[in-house]
Coordinates of C-alpha atoms in Angstrom, one line a residue:
X1 CA 139.5 89.3 41.8
X2 CA 138.5 85.8 39.7
X3 CA 141.4 83.7 39.5
X4 CA 141.1 80.7 37.2
X5 CA 144.0 77.8 35.8
X6 CA 144.1 76.8 32.2
X7 CA 144.7 74.8 29.7
X8 CA 145.5 70.9 28.9
X9 CA 144.9 68.3 32.4
X10 CA 148.4 68.2 34.0
X11 CA 149.4 71.6 32.3
X12 CA 147.5 74.4 33.5
X13 CA 148.7 78.0 33.6
X14 CA 147.8 80.7 36.0
X15 CA 145.5 83.2 34.8
X16 CA 142.8 85.7 35.7
X17 CA 139.5 86.7 34.2
X18 CA 139.2 90.6 33.2
X19 CA 136.4 92.7 33.6
X20 CA 135.8 92.2 29.3
X21 CA 135.8 88.1 30.1
X22 CA 139.1 87.5 28.2
X23 CA 141.6 85.4 30.4
X24 CA 144.8 87.3 31.4
X25 CA 148.1 85.1 32.0
X26 CA 150.0 85.2 35.2
X27 CA 152.5 82.9 34.4
X28 CA 155.3 85.1 34.8
X29 CA 154.4 86.7 38.1
X30 CA 153.4 83.6 39.4
X31 CA 153.6 79.5 39.2
X32 CA 150.1 78.9 40.1
X33 CA 147.5 79.5 42.1
X34 CA 147.7 77.6 45.0
X35 CA 149.9 77.7 47.8
X36 CA 151.2 81.0 48.9
X37 CA 149.8 82.8 46.7
X38 CA 146.5 82.4 48.5
X39 CA 147.2 83.9 51.6
X40 CA 146.3 87.6 52.4
X41 CA 149.7 89.0 51.2
X42 CA 149.6 86.9 48.0
X43 CA 146.6 88.0 46.6
X44 CA 146.9 92.0 47.4
X45 CA 149.7 91.6 45.3
X46 CA 147.7 90.1 42.5
X47 CA 145.6 92.8 43.0
X48 CA 147.6 95.4 42.4
X49 CA 148.3 94.0 39.3
X50 CA 146.6 95.6 36.6
X51 CA 145.0 93.3 34.1
X52 CA 145.6 95.2 31.2
X53 CA 149.4 95.0 31.1
X54 CA 148.8 91.0 31.6
X55 CA 149.4 88.8 27.7
X56 CA 145.9 88.1 27.1
X57 CA 145.4 84.5 26.4
X58 CA 143.5 83.6 23.0
X59 CA 140.2 81.5 22.9
X60 CA 137.1 82.1 25.1
X61 CA 137.1 80.7 28.4
X62 CA 134.8 77.2 28.9
X63 CA 134.3 77.1 25.0
X64 CA 137.6 76.9 23.0
X65 CA 139.9 77.3 26.0
X66 CA 140.0 74.6 28.8
X67 CA 139.6 75.3 32.2
X68 CA 141.0 72.9 35.1
X69 CA 140.6 73.1 38.7
X70 CA 140.7 77.0 39.4
X71 CA 143.1 75.7 42.3
X72 CA 146.6 74.1 42.6
X73 CA 147.8 70.9 44.4
X74 CA 144.1 71.1 46.7
X75 CA 145.6 69.8 49.7
X76 CA 142.8 68.5 51.5
X77 CA 139.5 68.5 50.2
X78 CA 136.6 68.5 53.0
X79 CA 133.3 68.4 52.4
X80 CA 130.4 68.4 55.1
X81 CA 127.2 66.7 54.4
X82 CA 123.9 67.7 55.2
X83 CA 124.0 71.1 55.9
X84 CA 120.9 72.0 54.6
X85 CA 117.7 70.5 56.2
X86 CA 115.3 70.2 53.2
X87 CA 118.1 67.8 52.0
X88 CA 118.5 66.0 54.8
X89 CA 114.8 65.0 55.2
X90 CA 114.7 63.9 51.2
X91 CA 118.0 61.5 52.2
X92 CA 115.8 59.9 55.1
X93 CA 118.4 61.6 57.3
X94 CA 117.5 63.5 60.3
X95 CA 119.1 67.4 60.9
X96 CA 122.9 67.1 62.3
X97 CA 123.7 68.9 65.4
X98 CA 127.2 69.7 64.4
X99 CA 128.7 69.8 60.8
X100 CA 129.0 66.2 59.1
X101 CA 132.8 66.2 57.9
X102 CA 133.8 63.8 55.4
X103 CA 136.1 63.6 52.0
X104 CA 137.2 63.5 48.7
X105 CA 140.1 62.5 47.5
X106 CA 142.1 64.9 45.7
X107 CA 142.8 62.9 42.5
X108 CA 138.7 63.5 42.1
X109 CA 139.1 67.1 41.4
X110 CA 139.1 67.7 37.9
X111 CA 137.9 70.9 35.7
X112 CA 134.7 72.8 35.8
X113 CA 133.8 71.4 31.6
X114 CA 135.8 68.0 32.1
X115 CA 134.2 64.6 31.6
X116 CA 132.4 63.1 34.1
X117 CA 133.1 59.5 34.2
X118 CA 130.5 56.4 36.4
X119 CA 132.3 54.3 38.2
X120 CA 133.1 50.6 37.1
X121 CA 129.9 48.8 39.0
X122 CA 128.5 52.3 39.6
X123 CA 123.7 52.3 39.7
X124 CA 123.3 55.3 41.5
X125 CA 125.6 58.4 40.0
X126 CA 124.4 61.4 41.5
X127 CA 124.7 65.3 41.3
X128 CA 125.7 67.8 43.7
X129 CA 126.2 71.7 43.2
X130 CA 127.6 73.2 46.3
X131 CA 129.4 76.1 47.0
X132 CA 133.3 75.8 47.9
X133 CA 135.8 77.7 50.1
X134 CA 139.2 77.8 50.1
X135 CA 141.9 78.4 52.4
X136 CA 144.0 81.1 52.0
X137 CA 145.5 82.0 55.5
X138 CA 146.6 78.6 57.5
X139 CA 145.3 78.3 60.9
X140 CA 144.2 75.9 63.9
X141 CA 141.6 76.4 66.0
X142 CA 140.0 79.7 64.6
X143 CA 137.7 81.6 66.4
X144 CA 134.5 81.8 64.1
X145 CA 134.9 85.9 64.5
X146 CA 138.2 85.6 62.9
X147 CA 136.9 82.5 60.2
X148 CA 136.2 84.9 57.3
X149 CA 139.9 86.2 57.3
X150 CA 141.2 82.9 56.4
X151 CA 139.4 82.1 53.4
X152 CA 141.0 83.2 50.1
X153 CA 137.6 83.2 48.0
X154 CA 134.5 80.8 47.3
X155 CA 134.0 78.5 44.0
X156 CA 131.3 76.2 42.3
X157 CA 131.7 72.3 43.2
X158 CA 130.1 69.3 41.8
X159 CA 129.9 67.1 44.4
X160 CA 129.5 63.9 43.0
X161 CA 128.9 60.8 44.2
X162 CA 127.6 56.8 43.3
X163 CA 125.2 56.5 46.6
X164 CA 125.4 52.7 46.6
X165 CA 129.3 53.0 47.6
X166 CA 128.3 55.9 49.8
X167 CA 125.6 54.4 52.1
X168 CA 126.3 50.5 51.3
X169 CA 129.4 49.2 50.5
X170 CA 130.7 49.1 54.7
X171 CA 132.0 52.1 55.7
X172 CA 132.5 55.9 55.4
X173 CA 130.9 57.9 53.2
X174 CA 134.4 58.5 51.0
X175 CA 134.5 55.4 48.7
X176 CA 130.6 56.7 47.3
X177 CA 132.9 60.4 47.1
X178 CA 136.3 60.2 46.1
X179 CA 136.2 58.8 42.6
X180 CA 137.5 60.2 39.4
X181 CA 136.1 63.2 38.1
X182 CA 134.3 63.2 41.4
X183 CA 135.2 67.0 41.8
X184 CA 134.4 69.3 38.9
X185 CA 135.7 72.4 40.4
X186 CA 135.7 76.4 39.4
X187 CA 135.1 77.5 36.7
X188 CA 137.1 80.3 39.0
X189 CA 138.0 81.2 42.3
X190 CA 136.0 84.2 43.5
X191 CA 137.9 86.5 46.2
X192 CA 135.2 87.3 49.5
X193 CA 135.6 91.5 47.6
X194 CA 133.7 90.4 45.0
X195 CA 131.0 88.6 46.9
X196 CA 128.6 90.7 48.0
X197 CA 126.5 88.2 50.7
X198 CA 128.0 84.7 50.8
X199 CA 124.6 84.1 52.3
X200 CA 122.2 85.2 50.1
X201 CA 123.6 83.0 46.7
X202 CA 121.5 81.2 44.4
X203 CA 122.3 78.4 43.3
X204 CA 120.8 75.9 41.0
X205 CA 121.6 72.2 38.7
X206 CA 120.2 70.6 35.5
X207 CA 120.4 68.2 33.9
X208 CA 119.4 67.7 29.8
X209 CA 118.5 71.3 30.7
X210 CA 115.4 69.7 32.7
X211 CA 116.0 71.9 36.5
X212 CA 116.5 68.9 39.2
X213 CA 118.4 71.6 42.0
X214 CA 117.4 74.9 42.8
X215 CA 118.5 76.7 46.4
X216 CA 120.5 79.8 48.3
X217 CA 123.2 79.4 50.7
X218 CA 120.7 81.6 52.9
X219 CA 119.0 77.8 53.8
X220 CA 122.1 76.3 55.0
X221 CA 122.3 75.0 58.6
X222 CA 126.1 75.5 59.6
X223 CA 127.2 79.2 57.8
X224 CA 130.6 79.3 56.2
X225 CA 132.6 81.1 59.2
X226 CA 130.9 78.4 61.8
X227 CA 132.4 75.6 59.1
X228 CA 136.4 77.1 59.1
X229 CA 136.1 77.5 62.6
X230 CA 134.9 74.0 62.8
X231 CA 136.7 71.9 60.4
X232 CA 140.1 73.9 62.2
X233 CA 139.2 72.0 66.1
X234 CA 140.3 68.6 64.0
X235 CA 143.1 69.6 61.2
X236 CA 145.5 72.4 60.5
X237 CA 143.6 74.3 57.7
X238 CA 146.1 75.2 54.8
X239 CA 146.3 77.3 51.7
X240 CA 144.3 76.1 49.3
X241 CA 142.4 73.6 51.6
X242 CA 138.8 73.6 49.8
X243 CA 136.0 73.4 52.0
X244 CA 132.2 71.7 50.2
X245 CA 130.2 73.1 52.2
X246 CA 126.9 71.1 51.3
X247 CA 124.2 70.9 48.8
X248 CA 120.2 72.1 48.4
X249 CA 116.9 69.3 47.3
X250 CA 117.1 68.2 44.2
X251 CA 119.1 65.2 43.9
X252 CA 118.8 61.9 42.3
X253 CA 118.4 60.1 45.5
X254 CA 115.9 61.8 46.4
X255 CA 113.4 61.8 43.4
X256 CA 110.3 59.8 42.8
X257 CA 111.4 57.3 41.7
X258 CA 115.2 58.0 42.2
X259 CA 117.0 59.1 39.5
X260 CA 120.5 58.6 38.4
X261 CA 123.7 59.5 35.6
X262 CA 124.3 56.0 33.2
X263 CA 126.2 58.4 30.9
X264 CA 125.4 60.3 28.0
X265 CA 123.5 63.0 30.3
X266 CA 124.7 66.9 30.3
X267 CA 125.0 68.1 34.0
X268 CA 124.8 71.8 34.3
X269 CA 125.1 74.2 37.1
X270 CA 125.7 77.3 38.7
X271 CA 125.9 79.7 41.9
X272 CA 125.4 83.4 40.9
X273 CA 128.4 85.5 41.0
X274 CA 130.5 82.5 40.9
X275 CA 130.5 81.4 37.4
X276 CA 128.8 78.1 35.9
X277 CA 130.0 74.2 35.1
X278 CA 129.2 72.4 31.9
X279 CA 129.9 68.4 32.2
X280 CA 129.1 65.7 30.2
X281 CA 129.0 62.5 31.8
X282 CA 130.5 58.9 30.3
X283 CA 129.2 55.2 30.7
X284 CA 131.4 53.3 32.8
X285 CA 134.6 51.5 30.7

């Protein structure tokens, strides 16, 4: 299934994408794509529905029909740093011996085509295409062999980052990661049965049509099962929590000379089988 949320910001309704690319309304079945709906039994109930029996929503998704973040009420937005060896190299940092965890504030979350706002005082707003992992079954101290049983699905994330705030403002990375609009999420949550091999997904990102990032989840240092198990050592994972798994090389910070978003650009990105995003960048105001 491809589950989504559509409608105006703050008033999104739950839906699914049918085989013909039309949005079907789920609001008569569930309140949102969140919480218990993402547990295995909740997804099983949705899987048993006949999409053609659901009301068809007018409009084309990501064209004249806005999509919101594909998961509602995200409790924790957990991010993994330097999880591709070549990205660590371009960042001038060593390959980590164990996953680096930081957080994006949930107020950063926005829809896959919503504008990205450069924050006040920013000189180094950057882009990062990433695979998102959505938790379904809750757990703590999860065994790696059981980790995929806790995954509701996958999605595309742009881990927008302000590098000066992140690296030079006296503290953790979080300052440069959680600004408003720094977490475009979606367009849809794709359940694992539709993802043939999560370790072989091509991913890309363009700025104004110029290819900046081109990579594959095949080169992740720490794979999805390990990340789920590892994160669960330090916090309980709950339905609707999201883990953003790191970015391949090609970020602005790694360019020679570095290249950053100032406003006026269009950032497009995607992951094979999981959809695409396209966001206009707004200058600081």
